[in-house]
Amino acid sequence: MNWETIIKQEKEKEYYKKLKDILDNRYEKVKVYPPKDKIFKAFSLCQYDNLKVVVLGQDPYHQPNQAQGLAFSTPKDIKNPPSMVNIFKEIKSDLGFESNCKDGDLTSWANQGILLINAVLTVEDSCPKSHEKIGWEEFTDNIIKYISLNNENIIFVLWGAGAIKKSKIIDSSKHHILTSPHPSPLSAYRGFFGCKHFSKINEILKSVDKEEIIW
């Protein structure tokens, strides 16, 4: 199986046809992120057969040139947003060294088998959560359900209340679920700092004979 086939099946469903009509209209009339050709970038970089970890965010960054189709990630030449800064702080605290991706581009994580997706895959300029409840949640729920049903020992990393709600559609008898508050400045001090998810992910991968992530 591959992502292309899985996504094609979703695109044939009625809810997605309605979502596509809404998106076509919004992209034509207002500024929407990421660019249309990068909406599914997370799936093109993380091969289905190599999937080890799913990191679930909320929705894309809503300022110009930030969103690139990978949750939390930004292009190299963009200043790291606050959530990304906090992720790197936790990596250093947890592992004792700085991330190889400190420029904010998490492409190397995706290439190692981490699916970096948001619950909602598009957003309008300067309007966070503007594309909630137009159909994306059904799409990402279905992707998560598919992964849960058809794989074993995937690590689901759920940061923030919205992501944690997805735990109910993941089979915890077959998979590993790590949860914490969101890394944004509003909530990072409530438990994201100190969650040690990066070392925990590698401990789990090692225990199931999978290659550890180079953070």
Tab-separated table of C-alpha atoms in Angstrom:
chain	number	residue	atom	x	y	z
A	1	MET	CA	0.000	0.000	0.000
A	2	ASN	CA	1.063	3.628	-0.470
A	3	TRP	CA	-0.243	7.042	0.537
A	4	GLU	CA	-1.234	7.884	-3.027
A	5	THR	CA	-3.734	5.025	-3.100
A	6	ILE	CA	-5.040	5.753	0.411
A	7	ILE	CA	-5.550	9.467	-0.334
A	8	LYS	CA	-7.146	8.676	-3.712
A	9	GLN	CA	-9.756	6.573	-1.881
A	10	GLU	CA	-10.550	9.528	0.392
A	11	LYS	CA	-10.803	11.930	-2.528
A	12	GLU	CA	-13.539	9.776	-4.067
A	13	LYS	CA	-15.770	10.151	-0.990
A	14	GLU	CA	-18.595	12.671	-0.841
A	15	TYR	CA	-17.216	14.654	2.108
A	16	TYR	CA	-13.923	15.227	0.266
A	17	LYS	CA	-15.652	16.431	-2.900
A	18	LYS	CA	-17.405	19.077	-0.776
A	19	LEU	CA	-14.095	19.935	0.926
A	20	LYS	CA	-12.390	20.328	-2.467
A	21	ASP	CA	-15.107	22.741	-3.666
A	22	ILE	CA	-14.629	24.867	-0.540
A	23	LEU	CA	-10.840	24.835	-0.911
A	24	ASP	CA	-10.925	25.730	-4.607
A	25	ASN	CA	-13.118	28.699	-3.744
A	26	ARG	CA	-10.969	29.862	-0.805
A	27	TYR	CA	-7.658	29.532	-2.678
A	28	GLU	CA	-9.135	31.636	-5.477
A	29	LYS	CA	-10.501	34.405	-3.248
A	30	VAL	CA	-8.160	34.698	-0.237
A	31	LYS	CA	-4.581	33.851	0.761
A	32	VAL	CA	-4.437	30.241	1.963
A	33	TYR	CA	-1.469	28.304	3.344
A	34	PRO	CA	0.348	26.120	2.490
A	35	PRO	CA	0.489	26.479	-1.319
A	36	LYS	CA	-1.875	23.985	-2.968
A	37	ASP	CA	0.975	21.820	-4.225
A	38	LYS	CA	2.308	21.359	-0.675
A	39	ILE	CA	-0.907	20.353	1.118
A	40	PHE	CA	0.086	16.665	1.085
A	41	LYS	CA	3.860	17.143	1.331
A	42	ALA	CA	4.060	15.186	4.614
A	43	PHE	CA	2.831	12.097	2.764
A	44	SER	CA	5.285	12.477	-0.114
A	45	LEU	CA	8.296	12.758	2.237
A	46	CYS	CA	7.369	10.000	4.706
A	47	GLN	CA	6.972	6.751	2.784
A	48	TYR	CA	4.124	4.541	4.003
A	49	ASP	CA	6.367	1.463	4.180
A	50	ASN	CA	8.828	3.375	6.370
A	51	LEU	CA	6.233	4.833	8.776
A	52	LYS	CA	7.358	4.734	12.411
A	53	VAL	CA	5.901	7.824	14.101
A	54	VAL	CA	2.860	10.068	13.590
A	55	VAL	CA	3.189	13.581	15.055
A	56	LEU	CA	-0.151	15.360	15.036
A	57	GLY	CA	-0.465	19.136	15.156
A	58	GLN	CA	-3.496	21.448	14.969
A	59	ASP	CA	-3.428	23.482	11.757
A	60	PRO	CA	-0.685	25.058	9.617
A	61	TYR	CA	1.183	28.244	10.495
A	62	HIS	CA	-0.889	31.201	9.314
A	63	GLN	CA	1.786	33.775	8.478
A	64	PRO	CA	3.409	34.224	5.031
A	65	ASN	CA	6.012	31.691	3.888
A	66	GLN	CA	5.874	29.585	7.081
A	67	ALA	CA	3.646	26.613	6.212
A	68	GLN	CA	5.250	24.008	3.973
A	69	GLY	CA	2.966	21.009	4.398
A	70	LEU	CA	4.745	19.486	7.415
A	71	ALA	CA	3.305	20.032	10.882
A	72	PHE	CA	5.499	22.353	13.005
A	73	SER	CA	8.143	22.624	10.257
A	74	THR	CA	9.148	25.805	8.418
A	75	PRO	CA	11.522	26.514	5.522
A	76	LYS	CA	15.185	26.982	6.522
A	77	ASP	CA	15.219	30.725	5.864
A	78	ILE	CA	12.199	31.501	8.075
A	79	LYS	CA	12.625	32.463	11.735
A	80	ASN	CA	11.517	29.596	13.967
A	81	PRO	CA	7.972	30.160	15.310
A	82	PRO	CA	7.523	29.926	19.112
A	83	SER	CA	6.229	26.322	19.053
A	84	MET	CA	9.278	25.198	17.084
A	85	VAL	CA	11.588	27.057	19.489
A	86	ASN	CA	9.998	25.153	22.387
A	87	ILE	CA	10.322	21.809	20.586
A	88	PHE	CA	14.059	22.422	20.195
A	89	LYS	CA	14.329	23.438	23.864
A	90	GLU	CA	12.744	20.142	24.893
A	91	ILE	CA	15.027	18.162	22.566
A	92	LYS	CA	18.103	19.738	24.158
A	93	SER	CA	16.747	19.220	27.675
A	94	ASP	CA	15.712	15.629	26.942
A	95	LEU	CA	18.677	14.425	24.887
A	96	GLY	CA	21.459	16.757	26.001
A	97	PHE	CA	22.260	18.052	22.533
A	98	GLU	CA	20.732	20.360	19.935
A	99	SER	CA	18.573	19.113	17.086
A	100	ASN	CA	20.109	18.655	13.644
A	101	CYS	CA	17.044	20.537	12.370
A	102	LYS	CA	17.516	23.704	14.419
A	103	ASP	CA	16.880	25.787	11.278
A	104	GLY	CA	13.231	24.676	11.596
A	105	ASP	CA	13.016	22.484	8.494
A	106	LEU	CA	11.926	19.019	9.659
A	107	THR	CA	12.287	17.318	6.271
A	108	SER	CA	14.929	14.951	7.663
A	109	TRP	CA	12.461	13.775	10.330
A	110	ALA	CA	9.894	13.010	7.631
A	111	ASN	CA	12.496	11.133	5.588
A	112	GLN	CA	13.217	8.939	8.625
A	113	GLY	CA	9.608	7.776	8.930
A	114	ILE	CA	7.839	10.522	10.872
A	115	LEU	CA	4.491	11.607	9.434
A	116	LEU	CA	4.151	15.272	10.426
A	117	ILE	CA	0.493	16.123	9.880
A	118	ASN	CA	-1.985	18.594	11.257
A	119	ALA	CA	-5.600	17.721	12.061
A	120	VAL	CA	-6.516	20.478	9.569
A	121	LEU	CA	-4.257	20.790	6.513
A	122	THR	CA	-4.962	24.358	5.354
A	123	VAL	CA	-5.482	27.796	6.916
A	124	GLU	CA	-6.179	31.364	5.808
A	125	ASP	CA	-3.683	34.174	6.204
A	126	SER	CA	-3.587	35.502	9.796
A	127	CYS	CA	-6.691	33.460	10.723
A	128	PRO	CA	-5.767	30.433	12.840
A	129	LYS	CA	-8.314	27.596	12.799
A	130	SER	CA	-10.116	29.240	9.852
A	131	HIS	CA	-10.427	25.892	8.038
A	132	GLU	CA	-11.724	23.862	10.956
A	133	LYS	CA	-14.939	21.914	10.346
A	134	ILE	CA	-14.895	22.107	6.541
A	135	GLY	CA	-13.937	18.439	6.156
A	136	TRP	CA	-10.267	18.101	7.017
A	137	GLU	CA	-10.959	16.476	10.390
A	138	GLU	CA	-12.769	13.613	8.655
A	139	PHE	CA	-9.846	13.196	6.272
A	140	THR	CA	-7.189	13.066	8.989
A	141	ASP	CA	-9.361	10.860	11.219
A	142	ASN	CA	-9.669	8.392	8.348
A	143	ILE	CA	-5.897	8.434	7.748
A	144	ILE	CA	-5.261	7.780	11.452
A	145	LYS	CA	-7.865	4.991	11.524
A	146	TYR	CA	-6.265	3.394	8.475
A	147	ILE	CA	-2.802	3.496	10.062
A	148	SER	CA	-4.161	2.123	13.333
A	149	LEU	CA	-5.977	-0.749	11.626
A	150	ASN	CA	-3.322	-1.788	9.127
A	151	ASN	CA	-0.059	-1.343	11.047
A	152	GLU	CA	1.560	-2.304	14.347
A	153	ASN	CA	3.876	-0.521	16.765
A	154	ILE	CA	3.378	2.958	15.315
A	155	ILE	CA	4.116	5.730	17.824
A	156	PHE	CA	1.402	8.395	17.864
A	157	VAL	CA	2.589	11.696	19.352
A	158	LEU	CA	-0.388	13.846	20.335
A	159	TRP	CA	0.440	17.373	21.462
A	160	GLY	CA	-2.446	19.527	22.698
A	161	ALA	CA	-6.074	18.890	23.600
A	162	GLY	CA	-7.278	18.640	20.000
A	163	ALA	CA	-4.658	16.047	19.098
A	164	ILE	CA	-5.186	14.060	22.300
A	165	LYS	CA	-8.861	13.592	21.367
A	166	LYS	CA	-7.664	11.456	18.459
A	167	SER	CA	-6.436	8.803	20.902
A	168	LYS	CA	-9.931	7.316	20.899
A	169	ILE	CA	-9.560	6.242	17.248
A	170	ILE	CA	-6.151	4.597	17.806
A	171	ASP	CA	-5.885	0.965	18.911
A	172	SER	CA	-3.655	1.279	21.971
A	173	SER	CA	-3.245	-2.499	22.187
A	174	LYS	CA	-1.273	-2.425	18.903
A	175	HIS	CA	0.325	1.020	19.019
A	176	HIS	CA	2.082	3.472	21.364
A	177	ILE	CA	0.476	6.796	22.294
A	178	LEU	CA	2.446	9.703	23.789
A	179	THR	CA	0.490	12.767	24.908
A	180	SER	CA	1.356	16.175	26.347
A	181	PRO	CA	0.195	19.798	26.234
A	182	HIS	CA	0.921	21.676	23.004
A	183	PRO	CA	4.433	23.173	22.618
A	184	SER	CA	3.063	26.680	22.050
A	185	PRO	CA	4.081	29.362	24.602
A	186	LEU	CA	0.518	29.308	25.964
A	187	SER	CA	0.747	25.718	27.145
A	188	ALA	CA	4.335	24.403	26.959
A	189	TYR	CA	4.933	25.019	30.682
A	190	ARG	CA	1.910	22.884	31.590
A	191	GLY	CA	3.737	19.677	30.743
A	192	PHE	CA	5.259	19.790	27.271
A	193	PHE	CA	8.558	20.808	28.832
A	194	GLY	CA	9.794	17.696	30.563
A	195	CYS	CA	7.655	15.237	28.563
A	196	LYS	CA	10.843	13.605	27.196
A	197	HIS	CA	8.977	12.378	24.122
A	198	PHE	CA	12.087	12.373	21.935
A	199	SER	CA	14.007	9.899	24.086
A	200	LYS	CA	10.839	7.877	24.686
A	201	ILE	CA	10.245	7.545	20.938
A	202	ASN	CA	13.749	6.163	20.440
A	203	GLU	CA	13.378	3.801	23.398
A	204	ILE	CA	10.189	2.389	21.865
A	205	LEU	CA	11.750	2.109	18.398
A	206	LYS	CA	14.731	0.255	19.854
A	207	SER	CA	12.428	-2.123	21.738
A	208	VAL	CA	10.665	-3.118	18.492
A	209	ASP	CA	13.884	-3.415	16.467
A	210	LYS	CA	13.374	-0.271	14.399
A	211	GLU	CA	16.034	2.302	13.623
A	212	GLU	CA	16.066	5.209	16.046
A	213	ILE	CA	15.382	8.774	14.914
A	214	ILE	CA	18.275	11.192	14.479
A	215	TRP	CA	16.731	14.305	15.937
